[in-house]
Short mmCIF file of C-alpha atoms in Angstrom, two decimals:
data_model
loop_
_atom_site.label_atom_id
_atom_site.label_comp_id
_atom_site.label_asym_id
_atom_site.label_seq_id
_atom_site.Cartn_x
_atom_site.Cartn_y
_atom_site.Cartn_z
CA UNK A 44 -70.60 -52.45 -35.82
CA UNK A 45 -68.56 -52.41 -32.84
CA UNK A 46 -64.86 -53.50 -31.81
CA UNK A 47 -64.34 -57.17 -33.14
CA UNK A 48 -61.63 -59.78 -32.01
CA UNK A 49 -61.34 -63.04 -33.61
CA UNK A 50 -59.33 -65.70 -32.09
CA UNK A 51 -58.04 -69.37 -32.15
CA UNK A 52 -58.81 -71.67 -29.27
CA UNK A 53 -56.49 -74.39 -28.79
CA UNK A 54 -58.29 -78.14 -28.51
CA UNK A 55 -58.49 -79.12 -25.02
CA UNK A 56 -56.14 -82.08 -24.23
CA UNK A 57 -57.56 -85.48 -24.90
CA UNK A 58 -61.01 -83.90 -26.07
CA UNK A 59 -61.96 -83.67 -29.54
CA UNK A 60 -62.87 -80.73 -31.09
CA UNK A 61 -66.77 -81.12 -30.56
CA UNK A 62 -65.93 -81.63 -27.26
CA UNK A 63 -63.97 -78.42 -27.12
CA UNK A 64 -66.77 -76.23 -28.98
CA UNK A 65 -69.78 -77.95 -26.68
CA UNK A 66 -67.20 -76.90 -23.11
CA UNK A 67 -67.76 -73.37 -24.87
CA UNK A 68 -71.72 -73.24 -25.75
CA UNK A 69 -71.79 -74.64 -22.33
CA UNK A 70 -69.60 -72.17 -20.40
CA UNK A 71 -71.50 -69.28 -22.80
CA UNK A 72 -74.49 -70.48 -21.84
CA UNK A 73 -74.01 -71.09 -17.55
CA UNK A 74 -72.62 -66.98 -18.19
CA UNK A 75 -76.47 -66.31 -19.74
CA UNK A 76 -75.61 -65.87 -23.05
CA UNK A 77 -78.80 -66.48 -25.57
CA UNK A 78 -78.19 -68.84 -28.83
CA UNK A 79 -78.99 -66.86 -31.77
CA UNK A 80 -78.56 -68.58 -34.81
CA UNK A 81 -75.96 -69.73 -36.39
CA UNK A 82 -73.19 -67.83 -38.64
CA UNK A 83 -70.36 -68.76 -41.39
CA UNK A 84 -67.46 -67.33 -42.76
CA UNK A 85 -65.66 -68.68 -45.95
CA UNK A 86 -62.41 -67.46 -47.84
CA UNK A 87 -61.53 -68.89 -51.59
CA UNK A 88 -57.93 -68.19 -52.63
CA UNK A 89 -56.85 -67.14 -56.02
CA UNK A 90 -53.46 -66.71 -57.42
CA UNK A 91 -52.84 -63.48 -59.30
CA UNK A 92 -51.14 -64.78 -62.47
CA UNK A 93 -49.69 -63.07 -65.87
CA UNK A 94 -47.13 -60.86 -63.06
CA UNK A 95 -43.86 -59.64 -64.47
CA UNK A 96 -41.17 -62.25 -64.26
CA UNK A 97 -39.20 -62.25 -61.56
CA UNK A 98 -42.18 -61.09 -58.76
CA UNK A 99 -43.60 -63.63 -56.65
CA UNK A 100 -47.72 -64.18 -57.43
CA UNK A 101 -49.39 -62.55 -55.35
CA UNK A 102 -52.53 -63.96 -53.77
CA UNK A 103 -56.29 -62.74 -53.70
CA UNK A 104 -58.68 -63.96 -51.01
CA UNK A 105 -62.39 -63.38 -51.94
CA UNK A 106 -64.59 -63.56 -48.62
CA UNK A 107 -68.01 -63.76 -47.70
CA UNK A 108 -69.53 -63.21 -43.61
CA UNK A 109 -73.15 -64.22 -43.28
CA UNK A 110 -73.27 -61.08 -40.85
CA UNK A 111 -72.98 -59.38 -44.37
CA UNK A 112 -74.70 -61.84 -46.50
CA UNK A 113 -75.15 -59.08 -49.89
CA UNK A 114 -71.73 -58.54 -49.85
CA UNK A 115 -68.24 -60.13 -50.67
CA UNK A 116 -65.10 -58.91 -49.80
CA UNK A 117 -61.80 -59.13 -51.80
CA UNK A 118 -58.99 -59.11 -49.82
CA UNK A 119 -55.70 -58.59 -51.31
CA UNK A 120 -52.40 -60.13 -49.75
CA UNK A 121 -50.67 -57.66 -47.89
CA UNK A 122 -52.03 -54.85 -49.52
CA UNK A 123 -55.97 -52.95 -50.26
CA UNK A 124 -59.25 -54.64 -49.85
CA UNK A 125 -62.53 -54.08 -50.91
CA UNK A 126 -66.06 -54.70 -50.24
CA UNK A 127 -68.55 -55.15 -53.22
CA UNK A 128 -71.85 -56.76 -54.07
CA UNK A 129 -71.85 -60.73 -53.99
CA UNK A 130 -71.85 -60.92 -57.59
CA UNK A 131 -68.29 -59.81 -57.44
CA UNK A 132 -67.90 -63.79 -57.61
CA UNK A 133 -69.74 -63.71 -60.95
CA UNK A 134 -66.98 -61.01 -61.86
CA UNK A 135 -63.88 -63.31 -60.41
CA UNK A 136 -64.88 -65.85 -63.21
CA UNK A 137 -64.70 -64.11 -66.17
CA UNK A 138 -61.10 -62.91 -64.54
CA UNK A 139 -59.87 -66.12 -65.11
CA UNK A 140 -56.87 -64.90 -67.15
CA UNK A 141 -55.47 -62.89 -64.57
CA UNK A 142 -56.54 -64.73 -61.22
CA UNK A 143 -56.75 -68.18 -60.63
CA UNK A 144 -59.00 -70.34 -58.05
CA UNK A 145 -57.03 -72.30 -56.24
CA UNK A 146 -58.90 -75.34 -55.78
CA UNK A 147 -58.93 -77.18 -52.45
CA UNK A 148 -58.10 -74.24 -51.16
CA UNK A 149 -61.23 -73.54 -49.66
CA UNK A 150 -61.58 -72.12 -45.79
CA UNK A 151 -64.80 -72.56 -43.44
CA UNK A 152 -65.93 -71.59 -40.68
CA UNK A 153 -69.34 -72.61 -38.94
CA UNK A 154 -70.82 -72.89 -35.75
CA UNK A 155 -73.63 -70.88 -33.62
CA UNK A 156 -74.17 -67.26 -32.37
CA UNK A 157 -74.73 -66.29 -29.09
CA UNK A 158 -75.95 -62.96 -27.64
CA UNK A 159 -74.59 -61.89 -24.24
CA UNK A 160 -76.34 -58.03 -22.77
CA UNK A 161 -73.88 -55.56 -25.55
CA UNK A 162 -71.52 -58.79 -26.77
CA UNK A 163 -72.00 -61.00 -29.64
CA UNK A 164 -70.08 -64.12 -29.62
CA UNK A 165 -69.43 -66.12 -32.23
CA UNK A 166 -67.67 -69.93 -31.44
CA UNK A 167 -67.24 -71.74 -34.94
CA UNK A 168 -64.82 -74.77 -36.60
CA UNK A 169 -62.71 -74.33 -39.51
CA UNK A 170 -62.52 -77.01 -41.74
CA UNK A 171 -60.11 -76.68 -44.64
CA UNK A 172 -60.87 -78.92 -47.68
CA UNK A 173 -63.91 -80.82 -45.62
CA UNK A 174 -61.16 -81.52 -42.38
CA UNK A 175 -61.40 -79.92 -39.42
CA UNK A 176 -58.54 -77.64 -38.37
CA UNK A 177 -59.44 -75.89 -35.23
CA UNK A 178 -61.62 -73.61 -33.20
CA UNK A 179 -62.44 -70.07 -33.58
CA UNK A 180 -63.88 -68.12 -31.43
CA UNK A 181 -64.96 -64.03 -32.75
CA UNK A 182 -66.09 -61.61 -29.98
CA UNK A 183 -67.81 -58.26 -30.65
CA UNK A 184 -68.61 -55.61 -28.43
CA UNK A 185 -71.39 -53.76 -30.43
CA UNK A 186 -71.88 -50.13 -28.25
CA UNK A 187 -68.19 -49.12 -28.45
CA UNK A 188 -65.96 -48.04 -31.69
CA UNK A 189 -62.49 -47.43 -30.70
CA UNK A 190 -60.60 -50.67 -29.87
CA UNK A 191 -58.08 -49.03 -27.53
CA UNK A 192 -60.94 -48.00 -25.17
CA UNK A 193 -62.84 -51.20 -24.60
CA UNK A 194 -60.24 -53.64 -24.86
CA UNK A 195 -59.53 -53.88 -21.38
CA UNK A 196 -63.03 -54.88 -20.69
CA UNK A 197 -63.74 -57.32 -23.66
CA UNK A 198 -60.32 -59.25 -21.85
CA UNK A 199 -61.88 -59.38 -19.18
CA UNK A 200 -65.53 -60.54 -20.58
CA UNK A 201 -63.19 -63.00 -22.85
CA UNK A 202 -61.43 -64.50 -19.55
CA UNK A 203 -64.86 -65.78 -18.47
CA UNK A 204 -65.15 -67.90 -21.05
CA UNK A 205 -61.65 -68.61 -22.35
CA UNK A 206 -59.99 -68.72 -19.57
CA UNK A 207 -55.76 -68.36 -19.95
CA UNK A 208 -56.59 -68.29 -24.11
CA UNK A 209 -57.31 -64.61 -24.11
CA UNK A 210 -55.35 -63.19 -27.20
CA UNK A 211 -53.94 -59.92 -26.98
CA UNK A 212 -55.11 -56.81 -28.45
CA UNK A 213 -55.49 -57.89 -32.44
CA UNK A 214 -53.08 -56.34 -34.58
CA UNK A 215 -54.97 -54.99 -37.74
CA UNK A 216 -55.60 -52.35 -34.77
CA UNK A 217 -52.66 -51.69 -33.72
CA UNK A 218 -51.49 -50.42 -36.96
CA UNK A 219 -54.44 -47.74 -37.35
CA UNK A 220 -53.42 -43.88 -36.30
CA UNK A 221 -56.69 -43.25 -34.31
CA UNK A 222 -57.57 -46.98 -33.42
CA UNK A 223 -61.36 -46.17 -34.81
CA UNK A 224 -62.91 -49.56 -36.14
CA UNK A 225 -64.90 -48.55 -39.59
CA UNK A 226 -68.45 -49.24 -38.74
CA UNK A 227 -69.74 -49.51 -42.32
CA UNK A 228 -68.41 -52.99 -43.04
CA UNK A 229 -66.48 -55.47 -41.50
CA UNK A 230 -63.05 -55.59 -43.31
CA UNK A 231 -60.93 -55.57 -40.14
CA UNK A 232 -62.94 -58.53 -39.39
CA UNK A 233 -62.10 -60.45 -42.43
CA UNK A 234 -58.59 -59.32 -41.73
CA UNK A 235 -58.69 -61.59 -38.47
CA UNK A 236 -60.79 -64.34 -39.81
CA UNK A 237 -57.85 -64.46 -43.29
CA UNK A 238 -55.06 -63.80 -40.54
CA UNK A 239 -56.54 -66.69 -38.50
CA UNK A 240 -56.95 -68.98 -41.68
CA UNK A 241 -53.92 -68.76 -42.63
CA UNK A 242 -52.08 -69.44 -39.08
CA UNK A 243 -54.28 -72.57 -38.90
CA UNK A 244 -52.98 -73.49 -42.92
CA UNK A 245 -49.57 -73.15 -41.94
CA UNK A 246 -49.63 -75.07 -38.96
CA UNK A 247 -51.01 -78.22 -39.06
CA UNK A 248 -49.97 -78.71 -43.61
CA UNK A 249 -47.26 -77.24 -43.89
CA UNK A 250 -46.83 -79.85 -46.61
CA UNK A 251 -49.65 -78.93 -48.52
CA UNK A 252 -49.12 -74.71 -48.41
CA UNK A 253 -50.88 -72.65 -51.23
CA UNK A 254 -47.82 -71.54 -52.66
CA UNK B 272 -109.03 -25.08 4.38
CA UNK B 273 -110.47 -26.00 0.99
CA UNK B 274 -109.51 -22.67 -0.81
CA UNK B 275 -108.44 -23.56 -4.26
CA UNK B 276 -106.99 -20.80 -6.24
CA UNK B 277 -109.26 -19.91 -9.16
CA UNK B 278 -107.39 -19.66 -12.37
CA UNK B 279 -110.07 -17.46 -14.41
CA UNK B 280 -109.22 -18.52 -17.98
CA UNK B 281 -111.15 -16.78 -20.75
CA UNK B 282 -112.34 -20.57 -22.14
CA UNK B 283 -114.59 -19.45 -25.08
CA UNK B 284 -111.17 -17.38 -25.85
CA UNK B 285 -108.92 -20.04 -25.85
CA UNK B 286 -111.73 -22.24 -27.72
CA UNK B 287 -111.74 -19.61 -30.25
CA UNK B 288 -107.97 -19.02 -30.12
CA UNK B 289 -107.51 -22.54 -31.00
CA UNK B 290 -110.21 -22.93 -33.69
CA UNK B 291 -108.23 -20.30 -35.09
CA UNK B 292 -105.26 -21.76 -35.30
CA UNK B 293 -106.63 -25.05 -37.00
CA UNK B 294 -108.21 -23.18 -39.54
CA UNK B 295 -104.75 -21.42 -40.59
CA UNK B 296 -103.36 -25.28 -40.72
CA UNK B 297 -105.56 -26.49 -42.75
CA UNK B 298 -105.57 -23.54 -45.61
CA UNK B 299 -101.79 -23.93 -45.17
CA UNK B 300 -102.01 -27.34 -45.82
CA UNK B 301 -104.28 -26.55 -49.17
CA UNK B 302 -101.31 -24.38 -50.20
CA UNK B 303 -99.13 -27.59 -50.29
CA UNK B 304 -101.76 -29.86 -51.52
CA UNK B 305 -102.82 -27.96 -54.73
CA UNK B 306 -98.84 -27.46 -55.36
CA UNK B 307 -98.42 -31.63 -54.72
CA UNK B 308 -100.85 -32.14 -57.31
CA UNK B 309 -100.09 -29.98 -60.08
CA UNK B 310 -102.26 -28.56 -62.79
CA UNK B 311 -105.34 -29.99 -63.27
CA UNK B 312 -106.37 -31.40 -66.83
CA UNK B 313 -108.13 -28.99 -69.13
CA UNK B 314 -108.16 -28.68 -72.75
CA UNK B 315 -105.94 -25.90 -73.28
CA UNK B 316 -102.36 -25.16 -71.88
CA UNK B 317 -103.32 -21.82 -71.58
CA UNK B 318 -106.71 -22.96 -69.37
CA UNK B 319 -104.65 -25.55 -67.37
CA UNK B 320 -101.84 -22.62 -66.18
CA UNK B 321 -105.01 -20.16 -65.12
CA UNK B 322 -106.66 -22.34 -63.21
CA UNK B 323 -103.78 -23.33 -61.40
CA UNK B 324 -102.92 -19.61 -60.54
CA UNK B 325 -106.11 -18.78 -59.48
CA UNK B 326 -106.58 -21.64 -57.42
CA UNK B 327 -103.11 -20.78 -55.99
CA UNK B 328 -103.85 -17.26 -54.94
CA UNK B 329 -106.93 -18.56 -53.55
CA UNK B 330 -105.59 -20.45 -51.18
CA UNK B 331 -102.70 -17.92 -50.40
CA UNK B 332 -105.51 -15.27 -49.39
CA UNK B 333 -107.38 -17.81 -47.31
CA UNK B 334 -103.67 -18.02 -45.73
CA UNK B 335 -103.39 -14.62 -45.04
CA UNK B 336 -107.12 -14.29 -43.69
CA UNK B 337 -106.74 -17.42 -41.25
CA UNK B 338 -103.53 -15.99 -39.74
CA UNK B 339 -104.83 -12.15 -39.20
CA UNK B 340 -107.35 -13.50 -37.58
CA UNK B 341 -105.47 -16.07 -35.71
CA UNK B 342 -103.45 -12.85 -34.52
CA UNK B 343 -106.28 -11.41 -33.04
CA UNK B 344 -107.47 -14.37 -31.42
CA UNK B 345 -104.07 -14.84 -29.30
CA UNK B 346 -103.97 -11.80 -27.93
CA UNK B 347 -105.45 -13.74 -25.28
CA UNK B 348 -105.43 -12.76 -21.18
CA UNK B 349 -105.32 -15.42 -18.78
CA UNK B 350 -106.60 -13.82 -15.37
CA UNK B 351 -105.31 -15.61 -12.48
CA UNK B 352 -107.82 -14.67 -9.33
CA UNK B 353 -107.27 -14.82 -6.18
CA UNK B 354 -110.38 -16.12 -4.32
CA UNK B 355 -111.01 -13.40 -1.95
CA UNK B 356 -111.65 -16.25 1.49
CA UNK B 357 -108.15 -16.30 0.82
CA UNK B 358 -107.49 -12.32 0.31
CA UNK B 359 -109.61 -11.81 3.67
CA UNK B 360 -107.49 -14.56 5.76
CA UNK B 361 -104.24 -12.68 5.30
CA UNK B 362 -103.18 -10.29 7.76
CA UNK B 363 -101.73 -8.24 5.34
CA UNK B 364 -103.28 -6.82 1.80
CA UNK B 365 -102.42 -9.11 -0.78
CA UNK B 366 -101.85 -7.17 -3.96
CA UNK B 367 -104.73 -8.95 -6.31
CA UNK B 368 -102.78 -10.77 -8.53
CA UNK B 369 -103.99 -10.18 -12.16
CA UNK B 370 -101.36 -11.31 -13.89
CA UNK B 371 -101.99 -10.76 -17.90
CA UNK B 372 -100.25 -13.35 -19.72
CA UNK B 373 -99.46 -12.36 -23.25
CA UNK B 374 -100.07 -15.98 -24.60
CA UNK B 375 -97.79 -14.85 -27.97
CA UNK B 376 -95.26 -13.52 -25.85
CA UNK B 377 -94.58 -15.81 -23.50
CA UNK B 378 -94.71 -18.95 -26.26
CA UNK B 379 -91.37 -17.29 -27.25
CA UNK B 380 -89.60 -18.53 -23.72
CA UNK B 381 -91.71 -21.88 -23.40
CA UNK B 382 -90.66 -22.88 -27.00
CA UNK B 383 -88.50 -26.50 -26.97
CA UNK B 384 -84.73 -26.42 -28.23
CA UNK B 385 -83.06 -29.79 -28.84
CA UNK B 386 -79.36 -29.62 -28.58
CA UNK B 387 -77.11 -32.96 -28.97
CA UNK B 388 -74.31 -33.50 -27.45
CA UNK B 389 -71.42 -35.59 -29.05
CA UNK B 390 -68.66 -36.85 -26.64
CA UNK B 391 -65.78 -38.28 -28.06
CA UNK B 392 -66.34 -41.66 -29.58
CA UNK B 393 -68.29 -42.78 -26.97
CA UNK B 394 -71.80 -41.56 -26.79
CA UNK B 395 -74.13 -38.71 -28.58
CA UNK B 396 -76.97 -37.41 -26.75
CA UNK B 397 -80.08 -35.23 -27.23
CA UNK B 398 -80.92 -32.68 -24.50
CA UNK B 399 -84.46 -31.65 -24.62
CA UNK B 400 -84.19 -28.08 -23.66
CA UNK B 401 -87.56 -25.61 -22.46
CA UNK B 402 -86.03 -22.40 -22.58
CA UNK B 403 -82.98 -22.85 -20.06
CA UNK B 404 -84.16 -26.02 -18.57
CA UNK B 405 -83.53 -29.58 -19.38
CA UNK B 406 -86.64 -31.09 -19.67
CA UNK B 407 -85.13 -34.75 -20.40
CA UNK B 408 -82.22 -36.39 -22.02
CA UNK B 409 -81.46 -39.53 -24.32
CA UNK B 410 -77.88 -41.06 -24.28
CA UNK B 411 -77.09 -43.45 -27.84
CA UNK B 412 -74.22 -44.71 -28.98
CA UNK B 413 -71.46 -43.36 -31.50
CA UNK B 414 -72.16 -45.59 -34.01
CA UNK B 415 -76.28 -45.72 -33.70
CA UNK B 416 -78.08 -43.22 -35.54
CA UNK B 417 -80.09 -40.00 -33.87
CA UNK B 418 -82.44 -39.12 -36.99
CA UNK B 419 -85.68 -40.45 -37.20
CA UNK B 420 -86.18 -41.57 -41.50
CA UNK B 421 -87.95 -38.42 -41.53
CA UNK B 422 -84.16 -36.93 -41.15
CA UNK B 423 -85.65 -35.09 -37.97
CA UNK B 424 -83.41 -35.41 -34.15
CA UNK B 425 -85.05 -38.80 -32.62
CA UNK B 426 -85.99 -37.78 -29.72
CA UNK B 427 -88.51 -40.65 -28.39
CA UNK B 428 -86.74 -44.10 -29.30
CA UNK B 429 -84.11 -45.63 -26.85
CA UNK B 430 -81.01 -46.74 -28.03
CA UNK B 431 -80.38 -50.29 -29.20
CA UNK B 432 -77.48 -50.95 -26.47
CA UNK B 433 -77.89 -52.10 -23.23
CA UNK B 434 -75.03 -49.61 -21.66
CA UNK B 435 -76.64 -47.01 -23.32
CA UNK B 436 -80.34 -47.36 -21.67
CA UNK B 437 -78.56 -47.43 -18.42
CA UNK B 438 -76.53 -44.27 -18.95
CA UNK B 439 -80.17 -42.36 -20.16
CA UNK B 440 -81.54 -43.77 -17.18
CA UNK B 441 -79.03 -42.34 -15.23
CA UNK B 442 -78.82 -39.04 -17.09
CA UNK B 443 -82.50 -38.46 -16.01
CA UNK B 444 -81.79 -38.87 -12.17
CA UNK B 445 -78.90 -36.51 -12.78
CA UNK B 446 -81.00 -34.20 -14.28
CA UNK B 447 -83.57 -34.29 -11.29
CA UNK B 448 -80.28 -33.97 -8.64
CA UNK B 449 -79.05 -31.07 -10.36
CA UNK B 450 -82.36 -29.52 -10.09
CA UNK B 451 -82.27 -25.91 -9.13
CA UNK B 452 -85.29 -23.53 -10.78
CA UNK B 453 -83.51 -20.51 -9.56
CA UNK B 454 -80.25 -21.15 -11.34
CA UNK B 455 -80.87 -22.56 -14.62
CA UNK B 456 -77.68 -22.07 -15.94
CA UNK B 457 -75.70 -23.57 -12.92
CA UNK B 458 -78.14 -26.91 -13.82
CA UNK B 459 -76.62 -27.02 -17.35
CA UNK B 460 -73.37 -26.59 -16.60
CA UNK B 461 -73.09 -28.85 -13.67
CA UNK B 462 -75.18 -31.65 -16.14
CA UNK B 463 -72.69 -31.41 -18.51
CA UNK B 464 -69.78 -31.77 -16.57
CA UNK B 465 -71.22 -34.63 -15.21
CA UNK B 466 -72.56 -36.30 -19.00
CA UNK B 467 -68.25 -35.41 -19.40
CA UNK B 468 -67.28 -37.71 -17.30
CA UNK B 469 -68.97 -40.33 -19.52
CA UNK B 470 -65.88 -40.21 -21.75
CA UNK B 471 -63.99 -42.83 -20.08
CA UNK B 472 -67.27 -45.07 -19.89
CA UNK B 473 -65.18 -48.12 -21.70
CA UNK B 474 -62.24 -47.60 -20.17
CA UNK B 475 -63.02 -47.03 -16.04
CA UNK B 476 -62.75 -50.15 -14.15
CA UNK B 477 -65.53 -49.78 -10.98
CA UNK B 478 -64.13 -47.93 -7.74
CA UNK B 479 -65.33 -50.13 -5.64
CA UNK B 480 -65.39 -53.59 -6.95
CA UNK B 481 -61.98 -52.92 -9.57
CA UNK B 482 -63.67 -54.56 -12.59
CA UNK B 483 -64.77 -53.41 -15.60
CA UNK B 484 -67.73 -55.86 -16.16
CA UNK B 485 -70.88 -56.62 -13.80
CA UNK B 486 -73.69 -58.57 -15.56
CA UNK B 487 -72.42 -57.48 -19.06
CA UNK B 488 -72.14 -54.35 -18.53
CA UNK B 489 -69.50 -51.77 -17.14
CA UNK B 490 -69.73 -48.98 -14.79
CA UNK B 491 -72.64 -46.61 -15.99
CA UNK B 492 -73.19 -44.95 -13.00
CA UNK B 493 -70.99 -41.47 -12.38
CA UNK B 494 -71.23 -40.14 -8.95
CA UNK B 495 -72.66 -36.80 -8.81
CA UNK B 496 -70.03 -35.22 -6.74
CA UNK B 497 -66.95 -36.92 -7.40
CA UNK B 498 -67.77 -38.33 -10.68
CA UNK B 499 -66.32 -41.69 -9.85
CA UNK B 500 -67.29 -44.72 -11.96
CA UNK B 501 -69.34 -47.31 -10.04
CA UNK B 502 -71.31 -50.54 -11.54
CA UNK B 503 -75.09 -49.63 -10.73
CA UNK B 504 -74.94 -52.20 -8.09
CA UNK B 505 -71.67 -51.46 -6.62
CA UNK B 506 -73.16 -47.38 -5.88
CA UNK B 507 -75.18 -48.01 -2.53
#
């Protein structure tokens, strides 16, 4: 795996979102970039429950990439994470007791795969609870490992395409000593999808927040 | 002038030399085989463990036969002869040139060394080395892997990145710039400092056109003398 960034696209004025996501496939495409499938990334949320009085719950998101598709990844809130087999959801059950689905809760995000020389793009809609919330857009540039180098040029290769939405440089990087992206799985991924979720959750229902 | 100079090789020699060797593979391979497949099924323990010996030493002598005689055989002379139109055509004498290659010898200096090259996070390669030459170079990335499943160097498959082909294709005219048969070790060095320069590969916009991306891809060529970055198109 190389360097990953995931971002939000806002929705072009007075377009819907399809609109937005087909300007993108068609910009992608014009640039020569080759459809290649499709991909999806979903996050359930539970709430850790039976905590000492007093502490606030903390929560557990339980994630699955199709770029991964045997594995799940557990993800918990501000602190460690892990990657397991997908029957760790067969496992989250029978922890009832101690963590608990929250229902409705349920993130998505779909949409195609394209394929551009070393760059893998990935434009997709969340939908939260079966409405749509926004676009995401997740960019990976597979030859190089160490964000800090190639960020500069995966700006620019963003700009092409995204014009003035280019995020900066995504901040589950930022924090690392040496800046080197673990190429075994895709947990700093997850980090930006969850991080992305959960900007989108807090923006447009604020009524309706997990906690 | 149609004087082609004769290289006198001792065929039936080399036919012989090399009929040797086979036959030394081939009882070495026995060895293996008979210790892949075990003891063979007889009726006593006892039985099963002698025959097993027995056919081991076999083999073991054959071993030791094939590879005496595969000694002998490559004490080989190549004779390299001058033809003598040629001899009578110079003005001076021309020492006759019988130059007596020890075949065993000299397969000490021809043999092939890989050596790989990591730089940085950025790229591994895998020089292909005949004694102090490069003979050719392949350029992957950190992340992609250089053993074959045997868990043997990969030395024939290109890597999977786009950036990647176009640095080995670059490394290879390097290697025929740098070309200098007299000063092997000046070759390597200069080489290297040039495969160096490679360390900035993500992070050097082009000197001539100040971006970082042309057609996907960012600068992969270095210049040989300064060691600039350039796009491959932006270098002429």
């Amino acid at each position: 795996m190389g360097v990953t960034c995931v971002c939000q696209v806002p929705v072009t004025e007075g377009k819907s979102v399809q609109q937005t996501v087909d300007v993108l496939h068609k910009k992608l495409e014009q640039l020569g970039a080759v459809k290649q499938g499709s991909f999806c990334v979903d996050c359930e949320t539970y709430h850790a429950t039976g905590n000492v009085t007093g502490q606030p719950t903390k929560l557990l998101y339980v994630m699955h990439n199709s770029e991964t598709p045997l594995s799940c990844h557990a993800l918990f809130e501000g602190g460690p994470c892990l990657t397991a087999d997908g029957n760790f959801d067969v496992l989250m059950l029978k922890l009832k007791s101690h963590f608990q689905n929250a229902k409705g809760h349920k993130v998505e995000c779909r949409g195609s795969r394209y394929r551009y020389c070393d760059f893998l793009i990935k434009v997709g809609t969340v939908t939260m609870s079966s409405s749509g919330r926004g676009i995401s857009v997740e960019v990976e540039y597979c030859p190089c490992v160490v964000p800090g180098d190639c960020w500069n040029l995966m700006k620019e290769f963003m700009q092409t395409f995204l014009g003035s939405s280019v995020p900066e440089l995504p901040s589950v990087f930022a924090t690392k000593p040496e800046g080197l992206y673990a190429p075994a799985d895709c947990v700093d991924t997850m980090n930006q999808y969850l991080e992305l979720f959960n900007k989108l959750r807090k923006l447009q229902a604020p009524g309706s927040n997990v906690r | 002038m149609a004087d082609v100079m004769n290289v006198g090789v001792n065929l039936e020699a080399f036919s012989q030399a090399i009929n040797a060797i086979q036959a030394l593979r081939s009882s070495v391979t026995r060895v293996f085989d008979s210790l892949k497949d075990g003891m063979k099924n007889k009726e006593t323990l006892e039985g099963r463990e002698k025959a097993f010996i027995t056919e081991f030493q076999d083999n073991l002598q054959s071993v030791n036969r094939d590879l005496k005689s595969t000694w002998f055989r490559n004490n080989l002379k190549v004779v390299i002869n001058i033809p003598p139109t040629l001899k009578s055509s110079s003005p001076h004498p021309v020492p006759s040139i019988n130059t007596l290659l020890n075949i065993t010898k000299n397969s000490e200096s021809l043999c092939v060394r890989l050596v790989q090259v990591s730089l940085g996070k950025v790229l591994k390669a895998i020089v292909v080395m005949r004694s102090l030459f490069i003979d050719r170079t392949i350029v992957r990335g950190f992340n992609e892997n250089i053993y074959s499943e045997d868990g043997k160097l990969d030395i024939w498959s290109k890597s999977q990145y786009q950036v990647f082909q176009k640095v080995t294709d670059h490394a290879t005219t390097a290697l025929l710039h740098y070309q200098l048969p007299q000063m092997p070790d000046v070759v390597v060095r200069s080489f290297m400092t040039w495969l160096r320069s490679y360390i900035k590969l993500f992070q050097s916009p082009c000197q001539r056109c100040g971006r970082f991306l042309q057609d996907g891809l960012p600068p992969t060529w270095r210049d040989f003398r300064t060691l600039e970055a350039f796009h491959d198109t932006c270098r002429m």
